[in-house]
XYZ file of C-alpha atoms in Angstrom:
666
model
C 11.371 77.721 99.623
C 14.066 80.043 98.400
C 14.349 81.815 101.749
C 14.709 78.471 103.535
C 17.474 77.465 101.119
C 19.292 80.712 101.773
C 18.820 80.175 105.469
C 20.544 76.774 105.242
C 23.421 78.268 103.321
C 23.717 80.987 105.905
C 23.668 78.403 108.675
C 26.476 76.423 106.995
C 28.638 79.513 106.793
C 28.142 80.203 110.484
C 29.371 76.712 111.402
C 33.017 77.819 110.740
C 34.922 77.537 114.016
C 35.804 80.680 115.867
C 39.376 81.278 117.032
C 39.627 81.261 120.845
C 42.618 82.035 123.028
C 43.343 79.916 126.072
C 45.280 81.014 129.136
C 48.550 79.879 127.565
C 48.112 82.351 124.735
C 47.354 79.586 122.173
C 44.527 79.973 119.678
C 42.212 76.984 119.341
C 39.410 76.269 116.888
C 35.954 75.253 118.177
C 34.857 72.190 116.204
C 31.306 71.415 115.299
C 31.825 67.761 116.175
C 32.501 68.700 119.790
C 29.156 70.408 120.194
C 30.410 73.971 120.230
C 28.743 76.379 117.849
C 26.530 73.976 115.888
C 24.019 73.583 118.665
C 21.715 76.277 117.409
C 20.672 79.038 119.733
C 22.540 77.497 122.658
C 25.857 77.767 120.868
C 26.773 81.041 122.427
C 26.172 79.798 125.900
C 27.860 76.401 125.602
C 30.698 77.344 123.185
C 32.986 78.670 125.892
C 33.206 75.470 127.880
C 33.435 73.259 124.771
C 36.225 75.287 123.279
C 38.063 75.362 126.566
C 37.945 71.578 126.923
C 39.125 71.066 123.335
C 41.984 73.540 123.797
C 43.283 71.706 126.843
C 42.876 68.386 125.057
C 45.187 69.630 122.270
C 47.758 71.024 124.713
C 47.838 67.825 126.763
C 48.043 65.683 123.617
C 51.037 67.680 122.437
C 52.778 67.156 125.769
C 52.370 63.399 125.633
C 48.755 62.269 126.050
C 47.134 62.463 129.523
C 50.224 61.572 131.543
C 51.602 65.052 130.912
C 49.157 66.383 133.491
C 51.724 65.520 136.121
C 54.324 67.634 134.375
C 52.018 70.583 133.920
C 50.241 70.703 137.284
C 52.285 68.821 139.847
C 55.604 70.453 138.866
C 54.008 73.898 138.899
C 55.228 74.926 135.451
C 55.910 78.595 134.683
C 53.602 79.105 131.706
C 55.407 82.175 130.415
C 58.568 80.114 130.283
C 56.732 77.286 128.521
C 55.477 79.636 125.821
C 58.915 81.178 125.375
C 60.484 77.736 124.974
C 57.734 76.602 122.670
C 58.640 79.362 120.253
C 61.982 77.660 119.757
C 60.315 74.480 118.470
C 58.567 75.047 115.122
C 55.933 72.342 115.452
C 54.239 71.181 112.296
C 50.559 70.728 113.212
C 49.901 68.467 110.246
C 52.394 66.078 111.803
C 50.809 66.537 115.212
C 47.405 65.531 113.879
C 48.915 62.523 112.089
C 50.790 61.412 115.185
C 54.158 62.020 113.463
C 55.966 63.667 116.340
C 59.311 61.901 116.097
C 60.765 65.088 114.628
C 60.239 66.679 118.046
C 61.681 63.788 119.984
C 63.818 65.504 122.654
C 65.187 62.520 124.551
C 66.124 60.284 121.635
C 63.702 57.423 122.249
C 61.993 57.752 118.871
C 58.679 59.333 119.898
C 57.178 62.341 121.645
C 56.062 61.651 125.195
C 56.167 62.903 128.786
C 59.942 62.614 128.976
C 60.239 64.793 125.896
C 57.986 67.374 127.503
C 60.213 67.412 130.584
C 63.258 68.055 128.411
C 61.536 70.854 126.523
C 60.411 72.435 129.777
C 63.866 72.238 131.316
C 62.833 69.754 134.004
C 65.194 67.120 132.603
C 68.535 67.301 130.767
C 68.814 66.029 127.204
C 70.704 62.697 127.072
C 74.444 63.072 126.397
C 74.376 60.478 123.609
C 71.783 62.483 121.718
C 73.711 65.722 122.155
C 76.809 64.061 120.741
C 74.844 62.689 117.810
C 73.441 66.112 117.015
C 76.863 67.692 117.354
C 78.202 65.408 114.641
C 75.345 66.350 112.348
C 75.857 70.076 112.793
C 78.482 71.309 110.404
C 77.187 74.774 109.608
C 78.492 77.590 111.758
C 75.769 79.917 113.022
C 77.858 82.991 112.441
C 79.665 82.675 109.114
C 82.268 85.417 109.260
C 82.761 87.397 106.095
C 85.962 86.764 104.113
C 88.797 88.889 105.370
C 90.258 91.225 102.826
C 93.639 89.705 102.134
C 95.815 92.727 102.435
C 97.993 93.875 105.328
C 99.554 97.295 105.486
C 102.853 98.376 107.000
C 103.015 99.371 110.643
C 106.036 101.405 111.627
C 107.813 100.566 114.869
C 105.771 101.712 117.832
C 102.948 103.221 115.740
C 99.738 101.942 114.198
C 98.649 103.017 110.746
C 95.441 102.415 108.903
C 95.145 99.896 106.095
C 93.539 99.431 102.764
C 90.571 97.673 101.286
C 91.114 96.388 97.742
C 88.522 96.651 95.038
C 87.981 92.932 95.242
C 89.163 90.261 97.681
C 91.408 88.493 95.193
C 93.871 91.325 95.003
C 97.371 90.918 96.343
C 98.858 92.280 99.517
C 101.638 94.794 99.634
C 104.974 93.154 98.929
C 108.246 93.646 100.758
C 111.134 95.425 99.141
C 113.983 93.547 97.570
C 114.899 91.601 94.499
C 113.701 88.188 95.559
C 110.821 86.473 97.327
C 113.469 84.971 99.572
C 112.923 87.774 102.052
C 110.975 86.700 105.097
C 107.329 87.518 104.710
C 106.732 87.145 101.009
C 103.428 85.310 100.564
C 102.195 83.409 97.576
C 99.761 85.640 95.733
C 98.513 86.296 92.284
C 97.037 89.701 91.761
C 94.751 91.916 89.837
C 96.402 94.951 88.381
C 94.658 97.461 90.633
C 94.456 98.116 94.322
C 92.331 100.504 96.354
C 91.981 101.167 100.048
C 89.828 102.813 102.655
C 92.071 105.862 102.735
C 95.420 105.261 101.045
C 98.396 103.057 100.262
C 101.526 102.253 102.251
C 104.495 100.101 101.342
C 105.520 97.150 103.488
C 108.900 97.164 105.135
C 111.550 94.938 103.572
C 112.419 91.712 105.293
C 109.403 91.766 107.599
C 106.504 89.345 107.841
C 103.972 92.148 107.444
C 103.050 91.166 103.906
C 102.053 87.756 105.193
C 98.426 88.674 105.896
C 98.286 85.981 108.533
C 98.822 83.264 105.911
C 95.130 83.089 105.143
C 94.256 82.312 108.733
C 90.590 82.224 107.818
C 91.242 79.145 105.651
C 91.635 77.097 108.772
C 88.803 75.855 110.935
C 88.275 77.395 114.315
C 90.155 74.728 116.255
C 93.287 72.689 115.610
C 93.290 69.455 117.588
C 96.310 67.311 118.495
C 97.241 64.494 116.143
C 95.224 61.849 117.977
C 91.997 63.786 117.404
C 90.060 64.838 114.327
C 91.738 68.012 113.137
C 90.520 70.862 111.000
C 89.166 68.642 108.260
C 86.570 67.053 110.525
C 83.148 68.584 110.835
C 82.930 70.824 113.851
C 80.309 71.379 116.437
C 78.100 74.356 115.901
C 79.330 77.225 118.094
C 77.096 78.056 121.051
C 76.700 81.795 120.655
C 73.469 82.247 122.635
C 73.256 82.254 126.405
C 70.135 81.092 128.238
C 68.364 84.428 128.086
C 69.247 85.052 124.453
C 67.486 81.866 123.431
C 64.228 83.561 124.389
C 64.916 86.405 121.941
C 66.434 84.259 119.222
C 63.766 85.177 116.691
C 64.572 88.869 117.087
C 68.313 88.231 116.712
C 67.698 86.029 113.673
C 65.615 88.735 112.015
C 68.411 91.279 112.381
C 71.004 88.744 111.270
C 68.937 87.947 108.175
C 69.167 91.587 107.143
C 72.943 91.520 107.506
C 73.383 88.330 105.489
C 71.164 89.731 102.734
C 73.510 92.700 102.451
C 71.075 95.212 103.959
C 73.822 96.398 106.276
C 72.396 99.807 107.186
C 69.113 98.194 108.231
C 71.036 95.485 110.080
C 73.022 98.077 112.033
C 69.807 99.816 113.053
C 68.132 96.541 113.968
C 71.028 95.366 116.133
C 71.375 98.816 117.683
C 67.732 98.616 118.729
C 68.342 95.170 120.228
C 71.397 96.440 122.112
C 69.372 99.284 123.577
C 66.594 96.883 124.506
C 68.933 94.165 125.828
C 72.144 95.975 126.862
C 73.537 92.898 128.631
C 73.194 90.624 125.594
C 76.624 89.668 124.198
C 75.061 88.138 121.071
C 73.162 91.304 120.190
C 76.322 93.355 120.571
C 78.335 90.865 118.521
C 75.713 91.096 115.775
C 75.981 94.866 115.881
C 79.774 94.631 115.514
C 79.456 92.333 112.492
C 76.966 94.685 110.878
C 79.221 97.695 111.541
C 82.117 95.740 110.072
C 80.115 95.025 106.910
C 79.063 98.662 106.707
C 82.709 99.753 107.017
C 83.547 97.711 103.916
C 80.580 99.075 102.033
C 81.408 102.676 103.006
C 85.168 102.114 102.759
C 85.391 103.810 106.136
C 88.132 103.309 108.698
C 86.086 105.264 111.223
C 83.228 102.790 110.947
C 85.666 99.880 111.182
C 87.120 101.407 114.337
C 83.603 101.569 115.734
C 83.171 97.873 114.951
C 86.422 97.078 116.765
C 85.108 98.824 119.882
C 81.829 96.930 119.672
C 83.648 93.596 119.301
C 85.557 94.404 122.478
C 82.379 95.337 124.350
C 80.673 92.100 123.304
C 83.566 89.951 124.516
C 83.615 91.627 127.931
C 79.915 91.366 128.776
C 78.954 88.914 131.527
C 77.246 85.685 130.457
C 78.998 85.648 127.068
C 79.419 82.037 125.984
C 82.977 80.768 125.428
C 82.263 80.286 121.728
C 81.056 83.853 121.365
C 84.122 85.217 123.181
C 86.356 83.236 120.842
C 84.517 84.297 117.671
C 84.409 87.942 118.755
C 88.077 88.275 119.673
C 89.239 86.347 116.593
C 87.280 88.695 114.369
C 88.665 91.698 116.236
C 92.253 90.497 115.807
C 91.715 89.936 112.076
C 90.374 93.439 111.569
C 93.154 94.959 113.666
C 95.632 93.250 111.354
C 93.794 94.642 108.367
C 94.192 98.144 109.785
C 97.890 97.504 110.275
C 97.522 97.498 114.056
C 99.763 94.501 114.484
C 100.609 95.063 118.108
C 96.955 95.509 118.971
C 96.138 92.266 117.159
C 98.969 90.560 119.019
C 97.510 91.660 122.365
C 94.063 90.379 121.351
C 95.461 86.996 120.324
C 97.501 86.729 123.521
C 94.281 87.236 125.456
C 92.581 84.530 123.390
C 95.377 82.053 124.053
C 95.163 82.779 127.787
C 91.425 82.053 127.758
C 91.703 78.996 125.475
C 95.169 77.509 126.143
C 94.289 74.160 124.524
C 93.339 75.670 121.165
C 96.264 75.037 118.831
C 94.794 77.132 115.998
C 94.820 80.186 118.234
C 98.445 79.532 119.131
C 99.252 79.239 115.436
C 97.600 82.604 114.860
C 99.592 84.052 117.742
C 102.794 82.836 116.094
C 101.838 84.631 112.884
C 101.082 87.791 114.870
C 104.618 87.723 116.268
C 105.998 87.292 112.753
C 103.955 90.256 111.551
C 105.845 92.560 113.916
C 109.191 90.975 113.101
C 109.488 89.065 116.370
C 110.719 85.776 114.912
C 112.134 84.653 118.239
C 108.739 84.742 119.971
C 107.051 83.164 116.956
C 109.570 80.350 117.015
C 108.854 79.712 120.690
C 105.099 79.574 120.035
C 105.478 77.028 117.233
C 107.804 74.919 119.353
C 105.046 74.804 122.002
C 102.466 73.799 119.398
C 104.661 71.051 117.962
C 105.422 69.705 121.440
C 101.676 69.135 121.922
C 100.668 68.370 118.322
C 103.787 67.164 116.467
C 101.865 66.603 113.229
C 100.425 70.107 113.070
C 101.193 71.053 109.483
C 100.577 74.775 109.884
C 103.065 75.014 112.741
C 105.574 72.924 110.781
C 105.690 75.095 107.667
C 106.017 78.256 109.726
C 108.657 76.764 111.970
C 110.593 75.604 108.901
C 110.172 79.059 107.392
C 111.716 80.640 110.490
C 114.601 78.172 110.492
C 115.376 79.009 106.873
C 115.330 82.739 107.635
C 117.974 81.948 110.266
C 120.003 80.292 107.473
C 119.514 76.873 109.060
C 118.909 75.430 105.628
C 119.220 71.699 106.323
C 117.127 71.918 109.506
C 114.327 73.783 107.739
C 113.771 71.184 105.013
C 111.957 68.420 106.965
C 109.593 70.912 108.603
C 108.712 72.625 105.332
C 108.365 69.307 103.491
C 106.284 67.549 106.166
C 104.086 70.591 106.630
C 103.309 70.794 102.917
C 102.705 67.061 102.699
C 100.218 67.267 105.591
C 97.788 69.208 103.405
C 96.571 71.036 106.508
C 94.717 74.324 105.957
C 97.068 77.284 105.694
C 99.967 75.232 104.322
C 99.146 75.404 100.609
C 101.023 78.665 100.143
C 103.468 79.423 97.325
C 105.864 80.919 99.830
C 106.454 77.532 101.425
C 106.914 75.726 98.094
C 109.360 78.445 97.123
C 111.472 78.190 100.265
C 111.458 74.398 100.375
C 112.663 74.259 96.776
C 115.261 76.936 97.464
C 116.551 75.083 100.534
C 116.812 71.831 98.584
C 118.689 73.587 95.765
C 121.194 74.993 98.223
C 121.749 71.492 99.574
C 122.347 70.209 96.038
C 119.124 68.197 96.001
C 117.459 68.074 92.575
C 114.117 67.152 94.151
C 113.707 70.934 94.474
C 112.181 70.952 91.005
C 109.613 68.374 92.057
C 108.352 70.863 94.625
C 108.497 73.721 92.153
C 106.428 71.621 89.779
C 103.944 70.876 92.530
C 103.759 74.583 93.347
C 103.103 75.268 89.671
C 100.350 72.637 89.560
C 98.765 74.214 92.639
C 98.653 77.543 90.830
C 101.327 79.339 92.855
C 103.932 79.618 90.095
C 103.506 80.503 86.424
C 105.897 77.670 85.601
C 108.704 75.644 87.152
C 111.169 78.301 85.965
C 109.044 81.410 86.584
C 108.381 81.429 90.316
C 107.620 85.058 91.150
C 104.794 85.495 93.609
C 103.382 88.953 92.778
C 102.109 88.640 89.251
C 99.739 90.186 86.751
C 98.164 87.513 84.598
C 98.519 87.514 80.849
C 101.850 89.318 80.485
C 104.298 88.033 77.889
C 106.699 85.647 79.611
C 110.149 84.828 78.249
C 113.499 84.684 80.067
C 115.590 86.782 77.646
C 114.462 89.904 75.767
C 115.886 91.915 72.863
C 115.841 95.738 72.888
C 113.221 95.672 70.144
C 111.001 93.321 72.196
C 110.848 95.823 75.039
C 109.866 98.886 73.019
C 112.321 100.913 75.145
C 114.855 101.488 72.355
C 115.457 105.142 73.271
C 116.398 104.276 76.854
C 118.671 101.431 75.782
C 120.466 103.610 73.213
C 120.963 106.324 75.845
C 122.511 103.839 78.247
C 124.821 102.332 75.639
C 125.911 105.723 74.202
C 126.751 107.086 77.657
C 128.128 103.950 79.282
C 131.571 105.473 79.918
C 130.074 108.474 81.714
C 128.000 106.140 83.849
C 131.054 103.935 84.499
C 133.265 106.843 85.535
C 130.745 108.126 88.064
C 130.354 104.609 89.476
C 134.128 104.254 89.808
C 134.364 107.607 91.575
C 131.832 106.400 94.122
C 133.704 103.098 94.520
C 136.926 104.979 95.249
C 135.329 106.755 98.186
C 135.620 105.265 101.675
C 132.148 106.345 102.729
C 130.620 102.888 102.345
C 128.076 103.904 99.717
C 128.129 100.393 98.271
C 126.060 98.312 100.670
C 126.525 94.524 100.874
C 123.697 92.435 99.434
C 121.443 91.533 102.364
C 118.942 89.125 100.870
C 120.922 85.989 101.631
C 121.336 85.221 97.938
C 125.074 84.514 97.996
C 126.633 81.167 98.608
C 130.028 82.889 98.931
C 131.935 86.020 97.966
C 131.308 89.754 98.124
C 128.536 91.622 96.348
C 127.893 95.331 96.885
C 125.144 97.619 95.588
C 124.666 101.390 95.380
C 120.994 102.280 94.846
C 119.756 105.414 93.024
C 116.021 104.697 92.684
C 113.841 102.242 94.581
C 110.087 101.665 94.332
C 109.783 104.554 91.886
C 111.480 107.098 94.169
C 114.981 108.455 94.531
C 116.956 106.714 97.264
C 117.986 109.490 99.625
C 120.817 111.705 98.413
C 122.413 109.078 96.177
C 122.032 111.095 92.990
C 124.207 113.846 94.432
C 127.162 111.479 94.037
C 126.356 110.548 90.406
C 124.491 113.579 88.975
C 125.216 112.861 85.313
C 123.911 109.312 85.518
C 120.720 110.441 87.251
C 120.292 113.252 84.748
C 120.382 110.773 81.881
C 117.589 108.695 83.454
C 115.247 111.490 84.517
C 113.328 111.484 81.228
C 112.550 107.751 81.271
C 109.562 107.149 83.580
C 109.413 103.503 82.530
C 112.563 103.179 84.677
C 112.465 105.928 87.330
C 108.721 105.418 87.849
C 108.920 101.621 88.091
C 107.520 101.059 91.593
C 108.373 97.388 91.384
C 112.020 97.811 90.580
C 115.328 99.484 91.318
C 118.092 101.417 89.580
C 121.487 100.654 91.073
C 125.159 99.899 90.557
C 126.273 96.370 91.336
C 129.847 95.337 92.013
C 130.807 91.694 92.478
C 134.211 90.514 93.643
C 136.041 87.379 92.405
C 134.971 84.092 93.960
C 131.325 85.086 94.313
C 128.452 82.718 93.545
C 124.794 83.817 93.697
C 122.338 81.006 94.347
C 119.629 80.263 91.780
C 116.754 82.576 92.645
C 113.819 84.481 91.175
C 112.593 88.026 91.558
C 109.298 88.816 93.302
C 107.185 89.956 90.337
C 106.576 89.481 86.614
C 105.731 93.183 86.263
C 109.252 94.296 85.413
C 112.184 93.544 83.118
C 115.786 93.906 84.264
C 118.491 95.597 82.193
C 122.204 95.031 82.900
C 124.610 97.567 81.371
C 128.186 96.256 81.416
C 130.640 98.805 82.875
C 133.733 96.859 83.984
C 133.666 93.255 82.761
C 136.635 90.864 83.071
C 137.412 89.017 79.853
C 136.549 85.612 81.313
C 134.949 84.062 84.364
C 131.749 86.131 84.670
C 128.444 84.701 83.500
C 124.720 84.706 84.204
C 122.232 81.900 83.629
C 118.521 82.530 83.151
C 116.549 79.275 82.926
C 118.826 76.996 80.874
C 120.451 79.764 78.800
C 123.802 81.126 80.053
C 125.254 84.417 78.781
C 128.060 86.885 79.546
C 128.152 90.684 79.896
C 129.913 93.046 77.530
C 131.153 96.525 78.373
C 128.842 99.148 76.911
C 126.122 96.650 76.022
C 122.741 96.012 77.639
C 121.521 92.520 78.558
C 117.773 92.266 79.182
C 116.048 89.450 81.022
C 112.917 88.784 83.046
C 114.178 88.162 86.570
C 110.928 86.449 87.591
C 112.553 83.430 85.899
C 115.201 81.469 87.767
C 118.676 82.974 87.313
C 122.138 82.356 88.772
C 125.434 84.285 88.698
C 129.108 83.222 88.835
C 132.074 85.561 89.237
C 135.224 83.463 88.829
C 137.405 86.155 87.257
C 140.555 87.683 88.716
C 139.082 91.151 89.220
C 135.771 92.794 90.104
C 132.741 92.984 87.825
C 130.769 96.251 87.726
C 127.365 96.638 86.044
C 124.497 99.164 86.077
C 121.056 97.636 86.776
C 117.933 99.390 85.457
C 114.510 97.870 86.094
C 111.654 98.910 83.786
C 107.950 98.223 83.744
C 106.878 95.219 81.695
C 105.949 96.808 78.346
C 102.478 95.219 78.285
C 101.333 96.898 81.507
C 98.875 99.739 80.940
C 99.388 103.224 82.360
C 96.598 102.590 84.808
C 98.261 99.415 86.033
C 101.583 101.194 86.424
C 99.907 103.858 88.529
C 97.910 101.533 90.751
C 100.148 98.505 91.373
C 101.644 98.444 94.851
C 105.394 99.064 95.278
C 107.967 96.290 95.638
């Protein structure tokens, strides 16, 4: 009896269906209920036909019961194509067996039937209404581009120089020279105290837009629609990055892309390189390779690798059968990385090409305007923004930039409505401290006290430390007060040296003033309402300014042993002469990283004063005034003769040595 029992158990184990493969390459299970294997000794002979019938039953059921026969046989379907398409539809067989196929409804009628099969097989187009519905539901972009490092490096006229990658993306860009953020191109940034790069550091030219870093172009969505359409804030259609052929290799592309998004960039580069070799005419594979090379460049901190990525981006955009969305994504990414490398003219050419291909895309035109500003071509930028506003008059991004340009042209009253309306729009790319700063400044110059409302709003948005302290290149946590005593600074030795030797310093300054060589240069930052204000610079950005010290050797000799002054990369050492009848607008300096010392040399008895916040003071000959020029200050010279002072900027005393060494120059 025991053997018979074991025999039954053995028989039950053998009843398990065997996996068979039909001519479509689909495995099917032979069921005992269909008379396959469970028929004893005849199972081997009859199993083939039973399994075959069951397999076709399952295939035909999946295609929409028996009526799908017409689709399969009468339309002469290419089975290889069917299998390839089927891979794109991850069918859940538990739902198939339960009759829950609505998830695979291709024509929008609520079930899975013959018409759905025709759509899946390419015999019939998907209904437009369903495509539109799906487009609204798709908000995720297939290729999420990595955040651009927000730092742009100087490009000298006619040359292209390589840029820098900071230690972390929150670090500031290089700032333009000058005493005030009024200069064109000063963006709103807070900063960490350190900066690194792929291969080095370069200062940004004064008065240019090169520190702008494209005004956070990546904050905006890919397309900016006219006012009568949903603009950036609306959910966007998922970009179509795959052409018809690439849909058949989507799983391979996805596998490589998964490696990249997981940070396995070396493996991703190899995976995409293999795909490019296997499918050399695939734009999507080449675009994936470029993205992976780009990521690897950041990881390696390598400009050479980034240059390789730029070449691959270009190749991907020029391949035949590239979808419009892929061309746009590829060239936008290339332009961004060219800007990062400081190749502003190259980025400009790339964006011009994009605008030619997609003339209706307002966001691309906005980016083109920024590219013109980055090379100092305000005239061309102005023309671009005028074109944008003619088509989309409510485009906030174009408005703030157009207002910015008008203000740089000293068209103060004209700039105000554009800056104000652009900020009030709330459009992406407009919430920038630079625009709050210049709107408030324009209103102040027009005598409009609502300026402080905008300063307050800028403060609430995190762009300014306070309504009074509106510098844009800051290190968090530094002691902030408008006026300082010598003891507060810790630089008592320097201050005593200046005050003990003030006559020597004055005499050398007067000897330079008596010369007719034009060593005193007029103030060029558009800070004066009226009058004459000249400056003679000895040190700037921590370096001697040309041969200036040859004219005042004793003064320079006194300062040589004070690195807190001569090594202050965010300051200047200079003589300042102001003639009667001069008024300097309320303004702030660009950074909270320095303190400013004024040594009185020739001071009229009355009529000269300086206000910092709401505290007004006067200079004295031979005495040092110390204030933090990141706070709002204003100057009047209403005396009967000139006022001459010596300005010495020093590092903020709370900055560490490391911070002093690594902060970028201003």
